[in-house]
PDB file of N, CA and C in Angstrom:
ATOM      1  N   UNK A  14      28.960  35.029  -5.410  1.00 47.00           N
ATOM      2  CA  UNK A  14      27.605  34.623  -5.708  1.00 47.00           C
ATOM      3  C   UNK A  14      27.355  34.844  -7.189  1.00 47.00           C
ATOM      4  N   UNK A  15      27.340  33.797  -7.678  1.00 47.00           N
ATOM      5  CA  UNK A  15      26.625  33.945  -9.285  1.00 47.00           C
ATOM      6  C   UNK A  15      24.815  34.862  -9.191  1.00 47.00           C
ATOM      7  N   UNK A  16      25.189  35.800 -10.305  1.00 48.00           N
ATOM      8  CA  UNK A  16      23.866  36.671 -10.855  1.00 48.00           C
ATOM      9  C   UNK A  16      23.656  36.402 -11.879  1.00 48.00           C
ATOM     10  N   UNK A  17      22.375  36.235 -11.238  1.00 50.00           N
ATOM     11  CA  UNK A  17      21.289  35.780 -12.620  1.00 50.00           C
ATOM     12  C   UNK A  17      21.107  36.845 -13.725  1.00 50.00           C
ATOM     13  N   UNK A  18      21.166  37.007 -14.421  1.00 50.00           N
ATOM     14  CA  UNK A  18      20.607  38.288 -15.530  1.00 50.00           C
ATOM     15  C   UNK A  18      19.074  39.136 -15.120  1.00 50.00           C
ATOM     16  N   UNK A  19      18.518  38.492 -14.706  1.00 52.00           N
ATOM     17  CA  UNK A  19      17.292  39.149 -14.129  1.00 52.00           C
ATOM     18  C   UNK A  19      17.529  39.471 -13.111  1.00 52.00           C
ATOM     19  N   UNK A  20      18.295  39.160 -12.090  1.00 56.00           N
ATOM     20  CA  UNK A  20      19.178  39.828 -10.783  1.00 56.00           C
ATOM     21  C   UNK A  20      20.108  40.890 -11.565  1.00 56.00           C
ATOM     22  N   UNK A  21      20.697  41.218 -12.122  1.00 53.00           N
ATOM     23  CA  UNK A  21      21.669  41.706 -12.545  1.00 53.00           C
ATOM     24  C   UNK A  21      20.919  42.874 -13.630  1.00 53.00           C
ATOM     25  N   UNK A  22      19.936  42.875 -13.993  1.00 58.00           N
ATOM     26  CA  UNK A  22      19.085  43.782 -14.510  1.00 58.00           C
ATOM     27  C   UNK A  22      18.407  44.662 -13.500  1.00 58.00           C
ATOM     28  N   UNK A  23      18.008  43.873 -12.267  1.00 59.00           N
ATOM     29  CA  UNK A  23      16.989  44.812 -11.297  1.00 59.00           C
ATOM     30  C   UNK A  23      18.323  45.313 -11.088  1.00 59.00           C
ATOM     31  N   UNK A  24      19.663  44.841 -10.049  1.00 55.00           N
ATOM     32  CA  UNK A  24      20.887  45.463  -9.792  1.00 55.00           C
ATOM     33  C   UNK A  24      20.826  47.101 -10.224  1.00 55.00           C
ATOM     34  N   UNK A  25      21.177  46.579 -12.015  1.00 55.00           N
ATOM     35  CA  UNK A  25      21.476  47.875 -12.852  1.00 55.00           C
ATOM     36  C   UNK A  25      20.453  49.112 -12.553  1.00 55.00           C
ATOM     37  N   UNK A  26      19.138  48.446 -12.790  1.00 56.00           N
ATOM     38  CA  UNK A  26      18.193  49.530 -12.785  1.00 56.00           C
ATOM     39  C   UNK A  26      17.839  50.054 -11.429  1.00 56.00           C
ATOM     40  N   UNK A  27      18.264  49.854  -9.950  1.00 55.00           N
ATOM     41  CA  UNK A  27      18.236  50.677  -9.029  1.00 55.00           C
ATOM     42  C   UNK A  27      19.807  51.002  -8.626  1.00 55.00           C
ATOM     43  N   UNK A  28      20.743  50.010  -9.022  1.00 52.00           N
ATOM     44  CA  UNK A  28      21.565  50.601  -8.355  1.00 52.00           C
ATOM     45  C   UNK A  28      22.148  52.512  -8.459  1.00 52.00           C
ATOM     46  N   UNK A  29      21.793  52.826  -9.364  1.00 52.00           N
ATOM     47  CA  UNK A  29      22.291  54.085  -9.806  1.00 52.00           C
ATOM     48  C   UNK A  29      21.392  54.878  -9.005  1.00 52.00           C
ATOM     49  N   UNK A  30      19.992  55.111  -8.638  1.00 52.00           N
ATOM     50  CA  UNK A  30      19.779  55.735  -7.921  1.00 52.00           C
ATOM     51  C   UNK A  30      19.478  55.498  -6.490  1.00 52.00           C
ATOM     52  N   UNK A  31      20.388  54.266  -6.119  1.00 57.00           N
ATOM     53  CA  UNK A  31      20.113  53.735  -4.687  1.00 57.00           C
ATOM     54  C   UNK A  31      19.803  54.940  -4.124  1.00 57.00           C
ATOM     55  N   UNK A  32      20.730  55.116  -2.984  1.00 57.00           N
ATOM     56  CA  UNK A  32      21.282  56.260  -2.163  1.00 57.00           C
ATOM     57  C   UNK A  32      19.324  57.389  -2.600  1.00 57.00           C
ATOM     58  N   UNK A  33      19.669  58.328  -3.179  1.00 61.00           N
ATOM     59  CA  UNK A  33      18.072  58.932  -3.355  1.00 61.00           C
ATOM     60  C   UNK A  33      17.153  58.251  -2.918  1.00 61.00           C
ATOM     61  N   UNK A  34      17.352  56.994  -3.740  1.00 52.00           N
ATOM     62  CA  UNK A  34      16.004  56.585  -3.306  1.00 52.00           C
ATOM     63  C   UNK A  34      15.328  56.021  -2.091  1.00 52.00           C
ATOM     64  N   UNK A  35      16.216  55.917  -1.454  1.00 70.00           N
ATOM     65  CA  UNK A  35      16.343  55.364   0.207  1.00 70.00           C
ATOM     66  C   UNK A  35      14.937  56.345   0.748  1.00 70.00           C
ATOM     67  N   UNK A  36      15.385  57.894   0.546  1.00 87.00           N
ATOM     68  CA  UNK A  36      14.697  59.062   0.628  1.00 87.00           C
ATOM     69  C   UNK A  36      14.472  59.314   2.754  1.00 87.00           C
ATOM     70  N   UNK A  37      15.837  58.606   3.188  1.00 90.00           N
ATOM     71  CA  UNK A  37      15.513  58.386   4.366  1.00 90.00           C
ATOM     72  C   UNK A  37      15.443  60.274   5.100  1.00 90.00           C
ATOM     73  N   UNK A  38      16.491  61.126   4.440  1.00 92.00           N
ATOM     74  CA  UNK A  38      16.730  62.073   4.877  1.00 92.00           C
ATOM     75  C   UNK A  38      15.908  63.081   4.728  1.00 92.00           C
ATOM     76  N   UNK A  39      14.617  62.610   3.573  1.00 92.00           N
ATOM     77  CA  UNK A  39      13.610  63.344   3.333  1.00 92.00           C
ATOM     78  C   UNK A  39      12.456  62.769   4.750  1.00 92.00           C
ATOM     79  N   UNK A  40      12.499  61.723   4.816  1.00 92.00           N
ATOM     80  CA  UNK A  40      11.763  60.751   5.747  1.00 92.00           C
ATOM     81  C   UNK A  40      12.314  61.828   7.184  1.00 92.00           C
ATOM     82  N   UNK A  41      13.311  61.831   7.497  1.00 94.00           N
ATOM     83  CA  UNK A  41      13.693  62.291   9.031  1.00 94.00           C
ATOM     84  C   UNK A  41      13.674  63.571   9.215  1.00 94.00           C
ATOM     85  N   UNK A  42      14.097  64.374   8.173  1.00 94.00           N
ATOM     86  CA  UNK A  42      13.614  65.567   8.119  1.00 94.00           C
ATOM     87  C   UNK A  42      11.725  65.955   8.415  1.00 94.00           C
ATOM     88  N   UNK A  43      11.432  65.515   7.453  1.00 94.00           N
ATOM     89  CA  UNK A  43       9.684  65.426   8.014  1.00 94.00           C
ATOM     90  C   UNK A  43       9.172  64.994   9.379  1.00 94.00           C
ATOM     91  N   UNK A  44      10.039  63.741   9.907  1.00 93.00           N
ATOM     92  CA  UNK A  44       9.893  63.618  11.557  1.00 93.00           C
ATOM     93  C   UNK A  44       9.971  64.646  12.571  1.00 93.00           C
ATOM     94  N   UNK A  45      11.047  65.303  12.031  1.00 93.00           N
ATOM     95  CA  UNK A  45      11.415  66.564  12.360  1.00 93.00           C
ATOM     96  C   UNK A  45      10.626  68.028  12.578  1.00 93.00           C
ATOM     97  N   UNK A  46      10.269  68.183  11.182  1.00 93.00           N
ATOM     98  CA  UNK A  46       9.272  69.192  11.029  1.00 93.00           C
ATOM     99  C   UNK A  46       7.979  68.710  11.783  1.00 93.00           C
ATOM    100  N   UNK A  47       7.256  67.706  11.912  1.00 91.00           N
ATOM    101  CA  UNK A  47       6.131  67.335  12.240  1.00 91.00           C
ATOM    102  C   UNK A  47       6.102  67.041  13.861  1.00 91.00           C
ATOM    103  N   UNK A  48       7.179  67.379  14.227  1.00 90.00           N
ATOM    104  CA  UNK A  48       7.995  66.933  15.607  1.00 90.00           C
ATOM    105  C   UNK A  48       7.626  65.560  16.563  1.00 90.00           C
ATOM    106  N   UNK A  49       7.827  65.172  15.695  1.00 91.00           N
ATOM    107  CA  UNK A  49       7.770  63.321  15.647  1.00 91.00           C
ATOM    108  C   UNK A  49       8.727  62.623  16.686  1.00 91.00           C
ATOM    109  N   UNK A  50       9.928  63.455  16.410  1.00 92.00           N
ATOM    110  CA  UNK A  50      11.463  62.990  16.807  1.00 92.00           C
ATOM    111  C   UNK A  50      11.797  64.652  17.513  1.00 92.00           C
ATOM    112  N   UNK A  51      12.826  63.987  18.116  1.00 91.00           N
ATOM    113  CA  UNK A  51      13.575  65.584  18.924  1.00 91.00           C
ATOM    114  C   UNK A  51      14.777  65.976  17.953  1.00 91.00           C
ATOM    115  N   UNK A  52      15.844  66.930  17.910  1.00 92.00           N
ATOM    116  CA  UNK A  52      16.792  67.070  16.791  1.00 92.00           C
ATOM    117  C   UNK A  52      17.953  65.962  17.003  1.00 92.00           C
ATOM    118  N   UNK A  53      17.964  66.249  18.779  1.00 91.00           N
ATOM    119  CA  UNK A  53      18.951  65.193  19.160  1.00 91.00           C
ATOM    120  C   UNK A  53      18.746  63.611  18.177  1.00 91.00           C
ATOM    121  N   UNK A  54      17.181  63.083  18.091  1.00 91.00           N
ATOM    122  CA  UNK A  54      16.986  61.941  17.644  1.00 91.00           C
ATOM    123  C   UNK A  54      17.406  61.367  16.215  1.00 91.00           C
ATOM    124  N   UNK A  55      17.272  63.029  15.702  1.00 93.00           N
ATOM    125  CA  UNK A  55      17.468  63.045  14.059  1.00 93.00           C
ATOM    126  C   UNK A  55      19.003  63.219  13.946  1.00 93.00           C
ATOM    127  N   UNK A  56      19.648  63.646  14.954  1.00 94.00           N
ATOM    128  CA  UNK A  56      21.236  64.254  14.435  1.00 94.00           C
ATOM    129  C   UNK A  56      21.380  62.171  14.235  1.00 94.00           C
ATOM    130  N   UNK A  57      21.343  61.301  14.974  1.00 94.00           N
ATOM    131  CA  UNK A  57      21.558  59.953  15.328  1.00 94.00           C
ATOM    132  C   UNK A  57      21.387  58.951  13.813  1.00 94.00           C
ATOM    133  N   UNK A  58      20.170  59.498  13.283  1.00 94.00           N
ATOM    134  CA  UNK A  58      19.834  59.390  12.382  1.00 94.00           C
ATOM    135  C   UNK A  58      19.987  59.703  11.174  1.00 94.00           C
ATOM    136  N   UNK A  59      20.052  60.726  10.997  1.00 94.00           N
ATOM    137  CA  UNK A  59      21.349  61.664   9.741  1.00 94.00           C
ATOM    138  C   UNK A  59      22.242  60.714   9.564  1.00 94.00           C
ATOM    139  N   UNK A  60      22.899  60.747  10.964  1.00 95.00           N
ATOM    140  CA  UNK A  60      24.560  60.275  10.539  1.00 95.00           C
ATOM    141  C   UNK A  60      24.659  58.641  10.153  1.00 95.00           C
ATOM    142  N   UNK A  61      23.617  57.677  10.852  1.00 94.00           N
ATOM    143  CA  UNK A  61      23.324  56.445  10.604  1.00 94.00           C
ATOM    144  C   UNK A  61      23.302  56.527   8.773  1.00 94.00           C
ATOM    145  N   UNK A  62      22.405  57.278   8.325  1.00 93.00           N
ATOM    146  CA  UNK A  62      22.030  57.626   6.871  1.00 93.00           C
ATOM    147  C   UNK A  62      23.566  57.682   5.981  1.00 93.00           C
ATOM    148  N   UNK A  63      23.658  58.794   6.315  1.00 93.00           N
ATOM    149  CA  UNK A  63      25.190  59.297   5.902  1.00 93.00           C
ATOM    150  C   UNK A  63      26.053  57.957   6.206  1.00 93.00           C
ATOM    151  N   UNK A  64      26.051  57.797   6.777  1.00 93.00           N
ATOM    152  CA  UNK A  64      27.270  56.049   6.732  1.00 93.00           C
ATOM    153  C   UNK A  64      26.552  55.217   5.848  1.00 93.00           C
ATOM    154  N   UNK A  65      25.548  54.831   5.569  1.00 92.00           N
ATOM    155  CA  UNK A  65      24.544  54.162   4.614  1.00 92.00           C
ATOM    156  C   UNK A  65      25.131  54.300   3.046  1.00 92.00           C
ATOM    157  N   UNK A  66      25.070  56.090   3.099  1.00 90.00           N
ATOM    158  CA  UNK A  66      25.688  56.482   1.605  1.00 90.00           C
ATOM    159  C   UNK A  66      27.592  56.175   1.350  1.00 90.00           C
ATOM    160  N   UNK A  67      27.824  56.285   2.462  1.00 91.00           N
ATOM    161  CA  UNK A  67      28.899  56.057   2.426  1.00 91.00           C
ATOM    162  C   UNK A  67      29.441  54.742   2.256  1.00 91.00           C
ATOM    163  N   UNK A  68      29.090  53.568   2.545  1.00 91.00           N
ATOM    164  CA  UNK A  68      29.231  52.545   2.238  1.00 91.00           C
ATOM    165  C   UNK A  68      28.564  52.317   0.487  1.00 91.00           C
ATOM    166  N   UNK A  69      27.295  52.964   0.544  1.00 89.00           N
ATOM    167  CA  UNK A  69      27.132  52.724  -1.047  1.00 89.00           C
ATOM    168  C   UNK A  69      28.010  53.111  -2.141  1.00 89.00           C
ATOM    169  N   UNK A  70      28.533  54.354  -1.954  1.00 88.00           N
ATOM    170  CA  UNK A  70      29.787  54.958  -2.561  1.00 88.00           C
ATOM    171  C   UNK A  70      30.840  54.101  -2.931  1.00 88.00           C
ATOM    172  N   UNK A  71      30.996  53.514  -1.314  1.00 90.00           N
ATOM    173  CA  UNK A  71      32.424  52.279  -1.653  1.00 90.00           C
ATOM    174  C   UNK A  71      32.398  51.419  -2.608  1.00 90.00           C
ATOM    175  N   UNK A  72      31.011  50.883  -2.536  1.00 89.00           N
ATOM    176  CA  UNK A  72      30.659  49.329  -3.243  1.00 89.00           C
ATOM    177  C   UNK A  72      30.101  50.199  -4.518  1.00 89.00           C
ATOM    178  N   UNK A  73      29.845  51.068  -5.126  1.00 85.00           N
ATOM    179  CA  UNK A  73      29.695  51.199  -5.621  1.00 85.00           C
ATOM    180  C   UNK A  73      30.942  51.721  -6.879  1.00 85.00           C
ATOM    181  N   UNK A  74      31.641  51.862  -6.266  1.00 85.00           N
ATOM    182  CA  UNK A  74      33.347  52.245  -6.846  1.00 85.00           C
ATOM    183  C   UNK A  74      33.722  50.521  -7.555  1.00 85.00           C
ATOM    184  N   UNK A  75      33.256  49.409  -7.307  1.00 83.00           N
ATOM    185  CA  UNK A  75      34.168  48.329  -7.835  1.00 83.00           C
ATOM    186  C   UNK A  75      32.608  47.733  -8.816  1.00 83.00           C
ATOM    187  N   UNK A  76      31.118  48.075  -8.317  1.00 82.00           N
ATOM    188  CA  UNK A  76      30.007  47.646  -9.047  1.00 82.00           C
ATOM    189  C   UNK A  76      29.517  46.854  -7.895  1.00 82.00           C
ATOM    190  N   UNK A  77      28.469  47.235  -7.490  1.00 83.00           N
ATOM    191  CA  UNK A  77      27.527  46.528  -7.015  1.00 83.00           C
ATOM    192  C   UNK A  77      27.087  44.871  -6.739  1.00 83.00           C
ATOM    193  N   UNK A  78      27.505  44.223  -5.696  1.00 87.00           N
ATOM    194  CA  UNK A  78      27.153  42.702  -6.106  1.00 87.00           C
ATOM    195  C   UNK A  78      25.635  42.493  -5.145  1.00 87.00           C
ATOM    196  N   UNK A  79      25.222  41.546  -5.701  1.00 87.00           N
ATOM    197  CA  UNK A  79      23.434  40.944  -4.637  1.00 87.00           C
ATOM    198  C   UNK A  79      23.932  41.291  -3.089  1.00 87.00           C
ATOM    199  N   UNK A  80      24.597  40.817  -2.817  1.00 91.00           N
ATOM    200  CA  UNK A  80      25.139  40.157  -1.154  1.00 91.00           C
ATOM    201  C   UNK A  80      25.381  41.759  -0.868  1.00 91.00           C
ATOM    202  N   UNK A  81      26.052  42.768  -1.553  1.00 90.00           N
ATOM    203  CA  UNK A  81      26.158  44.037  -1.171  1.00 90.00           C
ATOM    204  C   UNK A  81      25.179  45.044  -1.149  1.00 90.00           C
ATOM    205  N   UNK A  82      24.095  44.833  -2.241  1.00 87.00           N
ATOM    206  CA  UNK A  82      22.978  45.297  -2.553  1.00 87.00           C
ATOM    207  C   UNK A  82      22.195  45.222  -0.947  1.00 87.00           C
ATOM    208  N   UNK A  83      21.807  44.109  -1.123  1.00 90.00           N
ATOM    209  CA  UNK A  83      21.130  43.263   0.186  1.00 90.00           C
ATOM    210  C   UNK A  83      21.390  44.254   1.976  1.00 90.00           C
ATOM    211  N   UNK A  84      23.324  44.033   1.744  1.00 92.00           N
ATOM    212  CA  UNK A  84      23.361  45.217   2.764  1.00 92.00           C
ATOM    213  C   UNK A  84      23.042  46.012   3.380  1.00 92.00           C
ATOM    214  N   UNK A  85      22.877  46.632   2.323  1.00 90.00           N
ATOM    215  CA  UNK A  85      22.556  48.119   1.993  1.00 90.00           C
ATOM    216  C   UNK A  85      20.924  48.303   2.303  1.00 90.00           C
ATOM    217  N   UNK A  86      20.111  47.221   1.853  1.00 89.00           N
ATOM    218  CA  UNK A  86      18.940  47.513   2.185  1.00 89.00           C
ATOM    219  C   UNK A  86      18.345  47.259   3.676  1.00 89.00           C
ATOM    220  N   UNK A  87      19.435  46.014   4.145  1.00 92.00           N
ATOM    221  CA  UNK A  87      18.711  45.737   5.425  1.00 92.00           C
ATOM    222  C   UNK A  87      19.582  46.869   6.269  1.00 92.00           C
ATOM    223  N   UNK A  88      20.413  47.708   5.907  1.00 93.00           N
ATOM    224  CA  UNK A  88      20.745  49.059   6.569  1.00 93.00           C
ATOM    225  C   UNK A  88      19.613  49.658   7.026  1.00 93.00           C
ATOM    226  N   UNK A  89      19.467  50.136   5.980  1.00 92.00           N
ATOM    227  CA  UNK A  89      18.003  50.689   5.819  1.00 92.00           C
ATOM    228  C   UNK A  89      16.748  50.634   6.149  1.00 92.00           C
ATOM    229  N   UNK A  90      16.614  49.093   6.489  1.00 92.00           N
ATOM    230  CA  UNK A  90      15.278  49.032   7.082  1.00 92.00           C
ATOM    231  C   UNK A  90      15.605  48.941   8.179  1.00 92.00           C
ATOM    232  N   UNK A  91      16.718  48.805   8.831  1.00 93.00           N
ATOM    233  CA  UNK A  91      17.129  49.652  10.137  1.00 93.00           C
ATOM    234  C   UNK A  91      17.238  50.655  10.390  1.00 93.00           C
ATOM    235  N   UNK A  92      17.288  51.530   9.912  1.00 93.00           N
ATOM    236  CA  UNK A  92      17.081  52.993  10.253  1.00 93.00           C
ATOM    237  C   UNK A  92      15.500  53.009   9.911  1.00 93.00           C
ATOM    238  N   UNK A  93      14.987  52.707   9.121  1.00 92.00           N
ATOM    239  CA  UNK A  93      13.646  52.971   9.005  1.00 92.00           C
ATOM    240  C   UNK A  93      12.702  52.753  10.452  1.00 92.00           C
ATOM    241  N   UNK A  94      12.981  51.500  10.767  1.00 93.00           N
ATOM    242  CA  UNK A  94      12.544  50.875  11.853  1.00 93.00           C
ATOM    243  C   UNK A  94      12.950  51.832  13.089  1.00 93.00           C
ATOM    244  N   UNK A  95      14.080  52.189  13.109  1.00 93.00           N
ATOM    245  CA  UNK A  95      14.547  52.958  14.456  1.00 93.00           C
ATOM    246  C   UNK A  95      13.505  54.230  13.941  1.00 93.00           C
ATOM    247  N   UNK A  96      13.516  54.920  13.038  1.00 92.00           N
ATOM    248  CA  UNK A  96      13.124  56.039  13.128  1.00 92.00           C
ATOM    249  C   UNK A  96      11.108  55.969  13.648  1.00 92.00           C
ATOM    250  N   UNK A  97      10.682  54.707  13.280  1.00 91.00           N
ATOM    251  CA  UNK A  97       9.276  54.385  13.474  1.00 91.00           C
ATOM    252  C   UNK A  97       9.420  54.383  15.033  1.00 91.00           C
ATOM    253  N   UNK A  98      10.349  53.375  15.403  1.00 90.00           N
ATOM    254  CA  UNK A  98      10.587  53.730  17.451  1.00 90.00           C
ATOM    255  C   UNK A  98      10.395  55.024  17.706  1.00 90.00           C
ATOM    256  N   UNK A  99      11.147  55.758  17.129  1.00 86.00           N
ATOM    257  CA  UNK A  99      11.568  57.416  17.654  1.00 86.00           C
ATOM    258  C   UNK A  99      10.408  58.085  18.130  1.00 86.00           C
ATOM    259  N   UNK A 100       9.764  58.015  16.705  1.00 84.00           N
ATOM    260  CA  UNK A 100       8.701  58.512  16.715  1.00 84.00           C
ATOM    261  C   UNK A 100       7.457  58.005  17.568  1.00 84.00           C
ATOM    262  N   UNK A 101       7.316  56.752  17.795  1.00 81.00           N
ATOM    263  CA  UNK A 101       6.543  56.327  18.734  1.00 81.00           C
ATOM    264  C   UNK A 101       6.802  56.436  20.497  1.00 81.00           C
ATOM    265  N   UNK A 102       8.133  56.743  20.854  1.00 75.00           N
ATOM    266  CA  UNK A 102       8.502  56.801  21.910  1.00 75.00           C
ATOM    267  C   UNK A 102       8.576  58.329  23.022  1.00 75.00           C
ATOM    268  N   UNK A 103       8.172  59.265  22.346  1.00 64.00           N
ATOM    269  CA  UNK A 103       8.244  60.640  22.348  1.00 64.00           C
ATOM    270  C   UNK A 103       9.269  60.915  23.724  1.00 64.00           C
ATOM    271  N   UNK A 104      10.141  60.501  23.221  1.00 61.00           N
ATOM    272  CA  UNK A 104      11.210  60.457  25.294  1.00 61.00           C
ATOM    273  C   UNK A 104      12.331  61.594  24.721  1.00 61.00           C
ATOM    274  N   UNK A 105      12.120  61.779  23.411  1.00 54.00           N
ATOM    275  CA  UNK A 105      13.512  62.594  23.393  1.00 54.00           C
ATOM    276  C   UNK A 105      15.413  62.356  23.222  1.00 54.00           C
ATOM    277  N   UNK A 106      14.980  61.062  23.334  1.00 55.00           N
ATOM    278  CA  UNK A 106      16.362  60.187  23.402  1.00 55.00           C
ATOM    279  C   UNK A 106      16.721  59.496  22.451  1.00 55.00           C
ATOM    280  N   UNK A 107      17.769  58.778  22.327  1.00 51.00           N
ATOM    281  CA  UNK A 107      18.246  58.218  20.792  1.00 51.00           C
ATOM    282  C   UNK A 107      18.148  56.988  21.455  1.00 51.00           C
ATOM    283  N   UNK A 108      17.245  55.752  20.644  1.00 49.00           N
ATOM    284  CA  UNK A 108      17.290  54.576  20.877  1.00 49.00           C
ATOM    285  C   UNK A 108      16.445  54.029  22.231  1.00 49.00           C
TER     286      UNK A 108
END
């Protein structure tokens, strides 16, 4: 996929603090504390996260492209989304 320079500028300027800024683990932790979610719900969630970073790591080892960027975010708003279920479902269960 050809990048535009104005694609390739936003790129630069989040890619470096992707991962932080996700802030999902600050997000599930607080579910947590506020007992939103059960631990069981959050261990599910952690690790969803943690594979998140872990894939950013990868792609981030050769540079970042849109199509990978993109990934990464609709990761994310999958876990976001699951964790909004969690919390609305108070069952104790993952998913």
């Amino acid at each position: 996929m050809l990048i535009t320079g104005l694609a390739l500028e936003e790129l630069k300027r989040h890619a470096c603090d992707l991962p932080e800024s996700f802030g999902l683990d600050r997000k599930i932790d607080r579910a947590v504390a506020n007992r939103a979610v059960s631990q069981r719900e959050a261990q599910g969630l952690h690790r969803d996260a943690r594979e998140v970073k872990q894939l950013y790591s990868r792609y981030a080892n050769r540079g970042l492209s849109v199509s990978e960027y993109r990934t990464l975010e609709r990761r994310v708003a999958a876990i976001t989304a699951r964790l909004h279920e969690e919390r609305r479902d108070r069952d104790g269960r993952r998913g």
